mmCIF file of C-alpha atoms in Angstrom:
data_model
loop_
_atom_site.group_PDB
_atom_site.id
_atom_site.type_symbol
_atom_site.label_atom_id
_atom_site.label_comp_id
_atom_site.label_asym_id
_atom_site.label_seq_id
_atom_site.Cartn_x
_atom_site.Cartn_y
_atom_site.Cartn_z
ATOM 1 C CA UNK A 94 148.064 -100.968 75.423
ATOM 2 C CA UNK A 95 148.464 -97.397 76.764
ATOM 3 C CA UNK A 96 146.718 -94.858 74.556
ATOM 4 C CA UNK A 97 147.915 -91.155 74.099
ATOM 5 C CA UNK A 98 147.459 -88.536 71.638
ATOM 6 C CA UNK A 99 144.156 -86.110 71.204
ATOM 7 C CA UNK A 100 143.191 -82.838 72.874
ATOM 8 C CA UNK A 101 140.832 -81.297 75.231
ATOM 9 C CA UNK A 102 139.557 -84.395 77.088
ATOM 10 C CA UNK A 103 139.042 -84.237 80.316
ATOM 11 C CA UNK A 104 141.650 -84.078 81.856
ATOM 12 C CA UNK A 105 144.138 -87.377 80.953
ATOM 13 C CA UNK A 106 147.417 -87.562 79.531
ATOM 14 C CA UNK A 107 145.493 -87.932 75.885
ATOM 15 C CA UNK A 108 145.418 -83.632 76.295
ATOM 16 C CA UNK A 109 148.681 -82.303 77.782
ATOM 17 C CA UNK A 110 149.136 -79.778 75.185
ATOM 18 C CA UNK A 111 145.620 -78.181 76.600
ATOM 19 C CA UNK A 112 146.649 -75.380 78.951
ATOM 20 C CA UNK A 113 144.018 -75.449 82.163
ATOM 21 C CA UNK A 114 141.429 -72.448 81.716
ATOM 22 C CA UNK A 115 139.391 -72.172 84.962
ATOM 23 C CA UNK A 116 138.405 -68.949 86.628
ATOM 24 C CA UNK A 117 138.443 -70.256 90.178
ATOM 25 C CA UNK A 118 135.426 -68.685 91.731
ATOM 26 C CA UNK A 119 132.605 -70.342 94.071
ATOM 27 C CA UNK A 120 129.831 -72.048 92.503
ATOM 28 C CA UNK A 121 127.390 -70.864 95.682
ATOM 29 C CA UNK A 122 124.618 -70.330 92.485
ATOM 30 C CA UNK A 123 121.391 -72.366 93.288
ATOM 31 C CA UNK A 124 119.173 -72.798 90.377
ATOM 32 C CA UNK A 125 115.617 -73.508 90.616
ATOM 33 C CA UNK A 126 113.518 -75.986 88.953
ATOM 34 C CA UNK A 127 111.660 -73.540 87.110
ATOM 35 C CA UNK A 128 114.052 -72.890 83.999
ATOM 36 C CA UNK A 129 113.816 -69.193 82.202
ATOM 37 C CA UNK A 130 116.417 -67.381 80.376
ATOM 38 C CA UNK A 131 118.706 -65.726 82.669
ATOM 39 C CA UNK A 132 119.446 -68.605 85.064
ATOM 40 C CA UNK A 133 121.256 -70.592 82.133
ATOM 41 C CA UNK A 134 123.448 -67.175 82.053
ATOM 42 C CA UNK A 135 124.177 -67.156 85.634
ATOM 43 C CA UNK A 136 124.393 -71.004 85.643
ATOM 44 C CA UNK A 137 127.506 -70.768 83.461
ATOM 45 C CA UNK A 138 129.268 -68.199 85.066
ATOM 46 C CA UNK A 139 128.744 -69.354 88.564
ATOM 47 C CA UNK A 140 128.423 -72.985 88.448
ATOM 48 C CA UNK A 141 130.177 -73.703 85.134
ATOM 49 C CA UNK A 142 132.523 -70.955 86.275
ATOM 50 C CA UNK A 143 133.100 -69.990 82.626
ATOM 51 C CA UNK A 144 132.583 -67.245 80.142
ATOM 52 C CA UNK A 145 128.931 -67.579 78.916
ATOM 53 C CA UNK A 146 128.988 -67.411 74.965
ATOM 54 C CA UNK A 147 127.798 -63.792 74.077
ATOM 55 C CA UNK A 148 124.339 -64.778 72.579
ATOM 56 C CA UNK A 149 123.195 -67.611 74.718
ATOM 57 C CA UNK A 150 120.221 -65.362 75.860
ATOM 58 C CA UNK A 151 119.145 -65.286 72.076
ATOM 59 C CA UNK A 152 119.889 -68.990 70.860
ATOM 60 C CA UNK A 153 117.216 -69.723 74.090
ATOM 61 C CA UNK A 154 114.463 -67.782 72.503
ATOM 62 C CA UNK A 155 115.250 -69.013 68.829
ATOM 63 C CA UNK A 156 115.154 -72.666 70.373
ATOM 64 C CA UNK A 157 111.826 -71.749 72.668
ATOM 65 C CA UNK A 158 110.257 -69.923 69.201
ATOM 66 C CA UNK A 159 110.608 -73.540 67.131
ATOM 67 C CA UNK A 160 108.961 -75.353 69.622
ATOM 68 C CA UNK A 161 111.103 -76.518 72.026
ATOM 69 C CA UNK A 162 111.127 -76.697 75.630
ATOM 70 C CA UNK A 163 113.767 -74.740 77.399
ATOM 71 C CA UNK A 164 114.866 -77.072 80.706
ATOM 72 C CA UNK A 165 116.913 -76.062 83.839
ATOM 73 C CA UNK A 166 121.099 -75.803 83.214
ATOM 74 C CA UNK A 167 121.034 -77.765 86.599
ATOM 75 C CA UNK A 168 118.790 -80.668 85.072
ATOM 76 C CA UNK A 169 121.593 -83.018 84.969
ATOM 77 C CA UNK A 170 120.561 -86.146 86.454
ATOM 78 C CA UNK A 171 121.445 -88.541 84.082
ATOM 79 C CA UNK A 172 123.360 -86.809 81.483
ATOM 80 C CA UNK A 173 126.824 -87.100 81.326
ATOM 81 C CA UNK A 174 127.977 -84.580 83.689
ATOM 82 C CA UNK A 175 129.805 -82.070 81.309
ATOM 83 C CA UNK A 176 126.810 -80.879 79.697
ATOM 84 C CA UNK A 177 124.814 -77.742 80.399
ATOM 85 C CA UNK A 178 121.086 -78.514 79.591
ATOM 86 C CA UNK A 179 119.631 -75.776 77.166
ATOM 87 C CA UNK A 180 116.312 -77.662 75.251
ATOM 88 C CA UNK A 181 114.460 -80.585 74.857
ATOM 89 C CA UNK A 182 112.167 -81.464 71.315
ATOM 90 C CA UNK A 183 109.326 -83.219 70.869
ATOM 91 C CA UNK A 184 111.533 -86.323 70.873
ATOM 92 C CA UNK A 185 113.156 -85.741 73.884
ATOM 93 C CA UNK A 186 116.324 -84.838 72.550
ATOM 94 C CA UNK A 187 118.453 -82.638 74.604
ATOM 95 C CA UNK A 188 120.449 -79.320 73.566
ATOM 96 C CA UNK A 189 123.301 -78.517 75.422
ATOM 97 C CA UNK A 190 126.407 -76.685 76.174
ATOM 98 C CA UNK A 191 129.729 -78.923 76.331
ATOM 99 C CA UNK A 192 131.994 -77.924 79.479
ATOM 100 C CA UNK A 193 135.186 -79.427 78.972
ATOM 101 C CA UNK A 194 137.179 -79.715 82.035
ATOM 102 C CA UNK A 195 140.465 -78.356 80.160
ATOM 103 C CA UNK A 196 140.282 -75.231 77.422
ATOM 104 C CA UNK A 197 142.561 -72.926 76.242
ATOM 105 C CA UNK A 198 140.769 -69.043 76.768
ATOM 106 C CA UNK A 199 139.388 -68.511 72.959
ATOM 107 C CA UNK A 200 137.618 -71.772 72.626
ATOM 108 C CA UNK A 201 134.107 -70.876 73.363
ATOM 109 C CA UNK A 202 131.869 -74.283 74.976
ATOM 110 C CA UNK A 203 130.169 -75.888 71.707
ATOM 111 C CA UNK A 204 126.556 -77.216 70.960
ATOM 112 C CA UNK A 205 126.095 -80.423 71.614
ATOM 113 C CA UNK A 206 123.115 -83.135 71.397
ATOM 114 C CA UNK A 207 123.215 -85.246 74.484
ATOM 115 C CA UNK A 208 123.100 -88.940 73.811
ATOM 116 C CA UNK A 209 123.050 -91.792 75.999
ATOM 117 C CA UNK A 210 126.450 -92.863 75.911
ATOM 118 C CA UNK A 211 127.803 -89.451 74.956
ATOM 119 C CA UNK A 212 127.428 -86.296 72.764
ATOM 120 C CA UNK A 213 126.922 -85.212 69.238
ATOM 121 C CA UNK A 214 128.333 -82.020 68.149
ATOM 122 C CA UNK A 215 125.809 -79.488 66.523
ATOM 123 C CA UNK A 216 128.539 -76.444 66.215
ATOM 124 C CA UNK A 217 131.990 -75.408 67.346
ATOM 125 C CA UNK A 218 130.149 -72.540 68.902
ATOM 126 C CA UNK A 219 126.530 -70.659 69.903
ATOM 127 C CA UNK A 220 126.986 -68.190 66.943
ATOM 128 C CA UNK A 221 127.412 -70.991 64.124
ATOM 129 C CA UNK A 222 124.612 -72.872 66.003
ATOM 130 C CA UNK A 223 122.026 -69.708 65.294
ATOM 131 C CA UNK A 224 123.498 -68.846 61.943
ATOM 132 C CA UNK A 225 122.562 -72.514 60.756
ATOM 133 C CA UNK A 226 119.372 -72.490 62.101
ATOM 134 C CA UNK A 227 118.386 -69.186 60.554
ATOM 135 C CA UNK A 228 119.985 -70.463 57.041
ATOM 136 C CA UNK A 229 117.482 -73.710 57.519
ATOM 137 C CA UNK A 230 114.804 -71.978 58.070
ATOM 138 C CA UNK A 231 114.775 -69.728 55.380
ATOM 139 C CA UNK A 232 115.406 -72.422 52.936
ATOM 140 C CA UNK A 233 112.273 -73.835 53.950
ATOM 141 C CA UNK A 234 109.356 -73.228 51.688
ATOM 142 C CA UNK A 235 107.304 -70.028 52.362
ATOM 143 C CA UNK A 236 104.286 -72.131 53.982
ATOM 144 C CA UNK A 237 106.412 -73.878 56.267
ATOM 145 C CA UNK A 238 108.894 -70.960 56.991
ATOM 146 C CA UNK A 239 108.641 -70.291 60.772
ATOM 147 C CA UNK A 240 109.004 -66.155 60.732
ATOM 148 C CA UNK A 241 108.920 -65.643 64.121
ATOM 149 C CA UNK A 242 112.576 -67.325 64.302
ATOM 150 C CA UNK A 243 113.980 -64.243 63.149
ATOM 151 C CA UNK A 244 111.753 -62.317 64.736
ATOM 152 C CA UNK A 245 113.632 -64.313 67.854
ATOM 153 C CA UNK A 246 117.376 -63.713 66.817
ATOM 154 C CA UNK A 247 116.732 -60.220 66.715
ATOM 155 C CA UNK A 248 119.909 -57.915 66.008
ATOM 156 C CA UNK A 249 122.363 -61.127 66.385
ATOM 157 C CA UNK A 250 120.491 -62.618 63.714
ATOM 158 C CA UNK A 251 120.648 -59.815 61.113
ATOM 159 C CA UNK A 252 124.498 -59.710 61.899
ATOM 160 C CA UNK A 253 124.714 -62.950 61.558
ATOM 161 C CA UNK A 254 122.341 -64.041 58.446
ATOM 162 C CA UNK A 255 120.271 -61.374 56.229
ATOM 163 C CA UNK A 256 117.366 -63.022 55.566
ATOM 164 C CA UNK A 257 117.006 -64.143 51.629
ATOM 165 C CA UNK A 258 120.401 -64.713 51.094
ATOM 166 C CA UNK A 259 120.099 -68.342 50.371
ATOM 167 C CA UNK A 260 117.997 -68.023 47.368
ATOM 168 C CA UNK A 261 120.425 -65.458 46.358
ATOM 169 C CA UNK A 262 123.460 -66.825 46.505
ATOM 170 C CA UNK A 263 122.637 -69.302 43.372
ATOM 171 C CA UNK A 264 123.801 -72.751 45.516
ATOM 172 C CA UNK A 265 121.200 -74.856 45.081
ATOM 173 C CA UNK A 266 122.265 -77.385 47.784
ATOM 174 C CA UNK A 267 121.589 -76.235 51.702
ATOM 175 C CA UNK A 268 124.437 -78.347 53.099
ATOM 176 C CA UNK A 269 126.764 -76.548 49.785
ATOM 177 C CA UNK A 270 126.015 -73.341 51.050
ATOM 178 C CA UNK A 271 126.413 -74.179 55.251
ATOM 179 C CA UNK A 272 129.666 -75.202 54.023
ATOM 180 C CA UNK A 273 130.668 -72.411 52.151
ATOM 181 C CA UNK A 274 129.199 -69.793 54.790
ATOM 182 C CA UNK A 275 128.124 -70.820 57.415
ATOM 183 C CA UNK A 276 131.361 -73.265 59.135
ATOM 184 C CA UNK A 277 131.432 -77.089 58.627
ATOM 185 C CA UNK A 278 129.584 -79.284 60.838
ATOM 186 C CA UNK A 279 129.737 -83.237 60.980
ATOM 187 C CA UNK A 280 126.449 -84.279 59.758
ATOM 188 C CA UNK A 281 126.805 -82.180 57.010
ATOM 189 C CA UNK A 282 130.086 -83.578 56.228
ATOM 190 C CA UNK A 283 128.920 -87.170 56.638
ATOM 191 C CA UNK A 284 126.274 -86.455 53.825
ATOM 192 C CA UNK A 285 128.654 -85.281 51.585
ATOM 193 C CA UNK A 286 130.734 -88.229 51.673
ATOM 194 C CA UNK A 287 127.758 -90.247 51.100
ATOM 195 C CA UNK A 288 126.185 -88.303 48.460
ATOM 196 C CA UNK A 289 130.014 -88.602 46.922
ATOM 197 C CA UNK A 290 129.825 -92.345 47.116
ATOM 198 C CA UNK A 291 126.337 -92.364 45.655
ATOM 199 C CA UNK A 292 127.005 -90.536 42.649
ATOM 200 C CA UNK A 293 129.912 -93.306 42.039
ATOM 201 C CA UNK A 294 132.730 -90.740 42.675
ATOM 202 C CA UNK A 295 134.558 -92.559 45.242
ATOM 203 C CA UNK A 296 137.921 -90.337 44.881
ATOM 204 C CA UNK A 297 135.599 -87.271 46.682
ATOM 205 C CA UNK A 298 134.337 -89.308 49.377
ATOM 206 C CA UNK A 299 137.588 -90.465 50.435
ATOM 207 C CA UNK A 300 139.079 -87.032 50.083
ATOM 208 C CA UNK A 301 136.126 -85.319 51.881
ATOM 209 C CA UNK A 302 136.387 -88.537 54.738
ATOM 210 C CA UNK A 303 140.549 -87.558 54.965
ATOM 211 C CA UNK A 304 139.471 -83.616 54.887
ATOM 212 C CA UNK A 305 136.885 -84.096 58.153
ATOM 213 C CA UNK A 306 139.647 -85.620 60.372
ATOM 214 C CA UNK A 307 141.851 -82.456 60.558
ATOM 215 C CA UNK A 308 142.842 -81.937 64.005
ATOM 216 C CA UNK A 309 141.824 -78.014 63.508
ATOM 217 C CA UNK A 310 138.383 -78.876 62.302
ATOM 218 C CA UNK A 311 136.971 -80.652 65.465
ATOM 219 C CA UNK A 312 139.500 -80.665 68.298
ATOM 220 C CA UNK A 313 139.242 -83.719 71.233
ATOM 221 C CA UNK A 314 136.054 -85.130 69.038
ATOM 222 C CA UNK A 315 136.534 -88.728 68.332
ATOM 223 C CA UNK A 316 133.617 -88.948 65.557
ATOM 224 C CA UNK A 317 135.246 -87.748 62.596
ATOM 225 C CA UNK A 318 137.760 -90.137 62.980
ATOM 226 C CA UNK A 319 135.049 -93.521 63.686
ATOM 227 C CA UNK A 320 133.149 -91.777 60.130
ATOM 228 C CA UNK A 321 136.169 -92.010 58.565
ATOM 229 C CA UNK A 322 137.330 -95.382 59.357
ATOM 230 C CA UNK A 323 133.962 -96.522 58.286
ATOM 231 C CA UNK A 324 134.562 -94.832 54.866
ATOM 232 C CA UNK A 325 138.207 -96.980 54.790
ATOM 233 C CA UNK A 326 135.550 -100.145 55.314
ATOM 234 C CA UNK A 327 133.202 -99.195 52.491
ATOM 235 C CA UNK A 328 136.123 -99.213 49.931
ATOM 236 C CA UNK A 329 137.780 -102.646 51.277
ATOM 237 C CA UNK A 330 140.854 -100.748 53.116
ATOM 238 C CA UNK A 331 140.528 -102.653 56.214
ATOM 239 C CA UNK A 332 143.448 -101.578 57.231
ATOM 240 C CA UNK A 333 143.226 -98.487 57.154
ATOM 241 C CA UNK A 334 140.016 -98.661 58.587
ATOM 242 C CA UNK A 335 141.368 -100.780 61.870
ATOM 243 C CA UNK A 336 143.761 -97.372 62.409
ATOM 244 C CA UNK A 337 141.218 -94.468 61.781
ATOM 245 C CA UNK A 338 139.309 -96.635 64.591
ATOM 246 C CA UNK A 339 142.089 -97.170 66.982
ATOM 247 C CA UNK A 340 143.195 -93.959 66.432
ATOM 248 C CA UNK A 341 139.434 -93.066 67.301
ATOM 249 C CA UNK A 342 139.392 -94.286 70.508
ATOM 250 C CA UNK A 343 142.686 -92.022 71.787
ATOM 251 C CA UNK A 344 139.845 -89.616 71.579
ATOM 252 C CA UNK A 345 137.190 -89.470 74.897
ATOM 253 C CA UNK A 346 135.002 -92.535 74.025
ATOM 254 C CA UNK A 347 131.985 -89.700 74.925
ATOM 255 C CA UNK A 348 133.161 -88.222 71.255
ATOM 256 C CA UNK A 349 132.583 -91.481 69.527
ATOM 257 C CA UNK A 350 129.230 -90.658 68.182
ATOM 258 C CA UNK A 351 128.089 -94.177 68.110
ATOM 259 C CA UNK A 352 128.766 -97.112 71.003
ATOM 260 C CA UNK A 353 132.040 -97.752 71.679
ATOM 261 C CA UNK A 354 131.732 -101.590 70.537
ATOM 262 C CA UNK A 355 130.866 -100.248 67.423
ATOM 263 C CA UNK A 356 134.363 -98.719 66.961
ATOM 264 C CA UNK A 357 136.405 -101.327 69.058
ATOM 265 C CA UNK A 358 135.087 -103.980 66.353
ATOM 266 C CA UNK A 359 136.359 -101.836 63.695
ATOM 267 C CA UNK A 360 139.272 -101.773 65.946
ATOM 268 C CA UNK A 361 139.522 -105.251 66.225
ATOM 269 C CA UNK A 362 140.064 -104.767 69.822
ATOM 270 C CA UNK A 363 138.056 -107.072 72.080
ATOM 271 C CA UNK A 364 137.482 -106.239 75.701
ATOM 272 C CA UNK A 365 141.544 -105.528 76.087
ATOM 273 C CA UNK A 366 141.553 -101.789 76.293
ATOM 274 C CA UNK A 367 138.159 -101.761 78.812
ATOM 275 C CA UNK A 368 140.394 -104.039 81.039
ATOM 276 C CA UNK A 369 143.397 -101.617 80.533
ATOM 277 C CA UNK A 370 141.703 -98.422 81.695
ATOM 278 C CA UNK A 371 139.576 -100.384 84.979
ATOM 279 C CA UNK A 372 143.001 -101.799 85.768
ATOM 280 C CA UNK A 373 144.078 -97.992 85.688
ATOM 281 C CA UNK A 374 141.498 -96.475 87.909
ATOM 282 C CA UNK A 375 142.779 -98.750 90.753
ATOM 283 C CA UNK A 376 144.323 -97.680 93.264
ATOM 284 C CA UNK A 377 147.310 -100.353 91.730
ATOM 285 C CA UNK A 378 147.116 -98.708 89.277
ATOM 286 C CA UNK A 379 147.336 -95.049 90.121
ATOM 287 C CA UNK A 380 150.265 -96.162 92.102
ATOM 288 C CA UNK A 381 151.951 -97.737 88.909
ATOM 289 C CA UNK A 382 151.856 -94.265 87.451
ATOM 290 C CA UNK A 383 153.235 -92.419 90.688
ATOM 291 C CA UNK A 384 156.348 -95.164 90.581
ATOM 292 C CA UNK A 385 156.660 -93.881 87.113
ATOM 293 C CA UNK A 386 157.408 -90.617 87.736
ATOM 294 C CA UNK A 387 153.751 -89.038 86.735
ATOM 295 C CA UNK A 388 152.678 -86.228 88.840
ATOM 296 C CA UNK A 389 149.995 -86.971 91.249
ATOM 297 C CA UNK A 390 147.509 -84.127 89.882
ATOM 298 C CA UNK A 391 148.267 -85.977 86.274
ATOM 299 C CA UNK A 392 147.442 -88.782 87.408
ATOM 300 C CA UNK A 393 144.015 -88.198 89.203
ATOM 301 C CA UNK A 394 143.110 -86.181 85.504
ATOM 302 C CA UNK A 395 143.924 -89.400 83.684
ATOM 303 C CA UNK A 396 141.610 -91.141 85.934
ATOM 304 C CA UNK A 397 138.682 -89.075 85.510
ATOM 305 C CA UNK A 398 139.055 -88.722 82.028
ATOM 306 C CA UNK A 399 139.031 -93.074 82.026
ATOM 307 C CA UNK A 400 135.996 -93.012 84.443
ATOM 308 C CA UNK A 401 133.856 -90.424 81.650
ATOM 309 C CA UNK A 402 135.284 -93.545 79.304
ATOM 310 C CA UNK A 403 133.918 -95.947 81.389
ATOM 311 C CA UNK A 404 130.365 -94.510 82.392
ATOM 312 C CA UNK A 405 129.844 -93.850 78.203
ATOM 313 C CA UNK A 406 130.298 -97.341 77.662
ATOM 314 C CA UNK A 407 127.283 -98.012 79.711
ATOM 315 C CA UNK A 408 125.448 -94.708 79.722
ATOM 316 C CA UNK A 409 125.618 -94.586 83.302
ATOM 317 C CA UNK A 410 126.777 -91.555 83.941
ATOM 318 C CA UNK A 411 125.519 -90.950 87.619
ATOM 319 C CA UNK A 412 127.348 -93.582 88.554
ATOM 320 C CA UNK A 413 130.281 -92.365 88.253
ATOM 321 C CA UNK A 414 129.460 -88.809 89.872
ATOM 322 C CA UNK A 415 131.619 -88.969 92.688
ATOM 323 C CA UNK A 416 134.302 -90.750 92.037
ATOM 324 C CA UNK A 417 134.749 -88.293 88.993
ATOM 325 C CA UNK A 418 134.476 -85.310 91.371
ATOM 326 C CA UNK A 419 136.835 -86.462 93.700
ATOM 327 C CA UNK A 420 139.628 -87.001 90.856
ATOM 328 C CA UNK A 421 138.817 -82.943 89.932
ATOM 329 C CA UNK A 422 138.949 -82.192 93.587
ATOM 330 C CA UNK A 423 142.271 -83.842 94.213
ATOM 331 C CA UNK A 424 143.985 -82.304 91.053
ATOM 332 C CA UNK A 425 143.567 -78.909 91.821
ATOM 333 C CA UNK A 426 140.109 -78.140 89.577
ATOM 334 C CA UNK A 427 137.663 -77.553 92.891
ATOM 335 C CA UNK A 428 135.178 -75.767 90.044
ATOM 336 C CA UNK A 429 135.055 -78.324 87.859
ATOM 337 C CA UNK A 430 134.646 -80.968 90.630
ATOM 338 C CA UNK A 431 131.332 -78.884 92.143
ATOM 339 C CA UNK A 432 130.209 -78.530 88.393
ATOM 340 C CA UNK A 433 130.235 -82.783 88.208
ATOM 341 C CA UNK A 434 128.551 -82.509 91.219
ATOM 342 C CA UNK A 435 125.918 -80.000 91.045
ATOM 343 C CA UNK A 436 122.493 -81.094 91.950
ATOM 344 C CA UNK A 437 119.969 -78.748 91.840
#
């Protein structure tokens, strides 16, 4: 059951209208095990060998200045490999930057939270990630208010959020106002439709579920599309539900934002499409596709973007390491092969 459709994954057929956006350079950068500021900079440009977003050096010190603990960008061992380590909480959460393989030149990396058997999206980029956190925290009450955040931000925060504004603008709900000025953001989406559905207005929530899955609001993330399926399940459309899933899983299975069994049940797939995809990293099957006219760098792509599929299935991420590199390396993407690789 051959899937296509989606965008920016990395690097299978599921993204052909992606155009490649690498900057071909040597990653010679070593970073050290002692993580400050600058090296995540340098990290990016030499071993991510990509355009750093423009206030990376700030969102660092507004992250540091809550309380968190800023870690190496090399600190990758096992996290799945396209993620550039920013933070870790109290929790042990991680922060991150999302590398995808494949870009077009304006899309800047997003924030991500690194989970075991993928990634969550926090914001589509660095900017919306500090303008949220700024709006948050001056929502808070005064005694909890941490002032030293935009103290932190310094002039990208005032250009970004003028403290006060909140209060100010008369919306009484936080997520209402991130909404309305700050950019949308899946969690505060996925509340909506459930505050929707618990105020009885079940038109809303399905409106709001259908309004999340435009292909401009999250491009080559699976999760709105596994929220909204779940949505088709609360209100009996089963359906429906079975092709929000399926068409879910055309996405990376990295994007899911849950485990993938979660989504294959909705699905009602069994174990048939994990068979398809390790019957096409074989070397049977790689041949298959050459027979069939594919070209060879195409088809190495596909396979790494089926081996990130297959290592978030189990959260195993290292692995898959090499075999992931080597599919990079023998498409053309040397950069992005040494970035899989990089161990610091």
């Amino acid at each position: 059951m051959k899937m296509s459709g989606g965008v920016l994954c990395g690097g299978s057929s599921r993204c052909n209208a992606v155009p490649l956006f690498l900057n071909h350079r040597a990653a010679s950068l070593r970073i050290s095990s002692s993580s400050s500021i600058p090296e995540h900079v340098s990290f990016v440009k030499d071993v991510a060998v990509t355009q750093p977003p423009q206030h990376l050096s700030q969102l660092l010190t507004i992250l540091k200045t809550r309380g968190e603990t800023i870690i190496s960008p090399g600190a990758k061992q096992g996290l799945i490999p396209l993620a550039i380590p920013l933070s870790k909480n109290s929790s042990g959460s991680v922060i991150a930057l999302l590398r995808w393989p494949t870009a077009p030149p304006q899309l800047e990396m997003p924030v991500v939270e690194v989970k075991k058997h993928g990634v969550w999206l926090l914001a589509k980029t660095v900017d919306q990630y500090i303008h949220r956190i700024l709006v948050e925290e001056d929502a808070k009450d005064s005694q909890e208010r941490n002032e030293e955040l935009f103290h932190a931000s310094a002039d990208v925060g005032e250009k970004l959020y003028r403290k006060g504004d909140f209060a100010e603008s008369g919306i009484s709900n936080l997520d209402s106002y991130l909404l309305k000025k700050v950019g949308i953001f899946p969690d505060v989406l996925e509340r909506k439709v459930k505050r929707h559905f618990d105020e009885g207005d079940q038109v809303s929530a399905l409106v709001t579920g259908e309004f999340y899955t435009k292909k401009e609001h999250f491009p080559g993330f699976a999760r709105p599309f596994v929220f909204n399926a779940e949505v088709m399940l609360r209100v009996g459309r089963k359906v429906e539900a079975k092709d929000a899933a399926r068409g879910a899983l055309k996405s990376p299975w990295w994007t899911l934002g849950c485990m993938y069994r979660d989504v294959a049940d909705i699905a009602q797939w069994d174990d048939e499409q994990i068979e398809y995809i390790k019957e096409k990293v074989t070397e049977e099957g790689r041949q298959e596709d050459l027979k069939k006219g594919k070209a060879p760098a195409q088809v190495v792509l596909d396979e790494a973007a089926f081996l990130l599929d297959l290592a978030s299935i189990e959260g195993n991420w290292d692995g898959y390491l090499e075999r992931i590199g080597k599919c990079y390396e023998e498409g053309g993407l040397d950069d992005i092969a040494k970035f899989i690789l990089y161990k610091q």
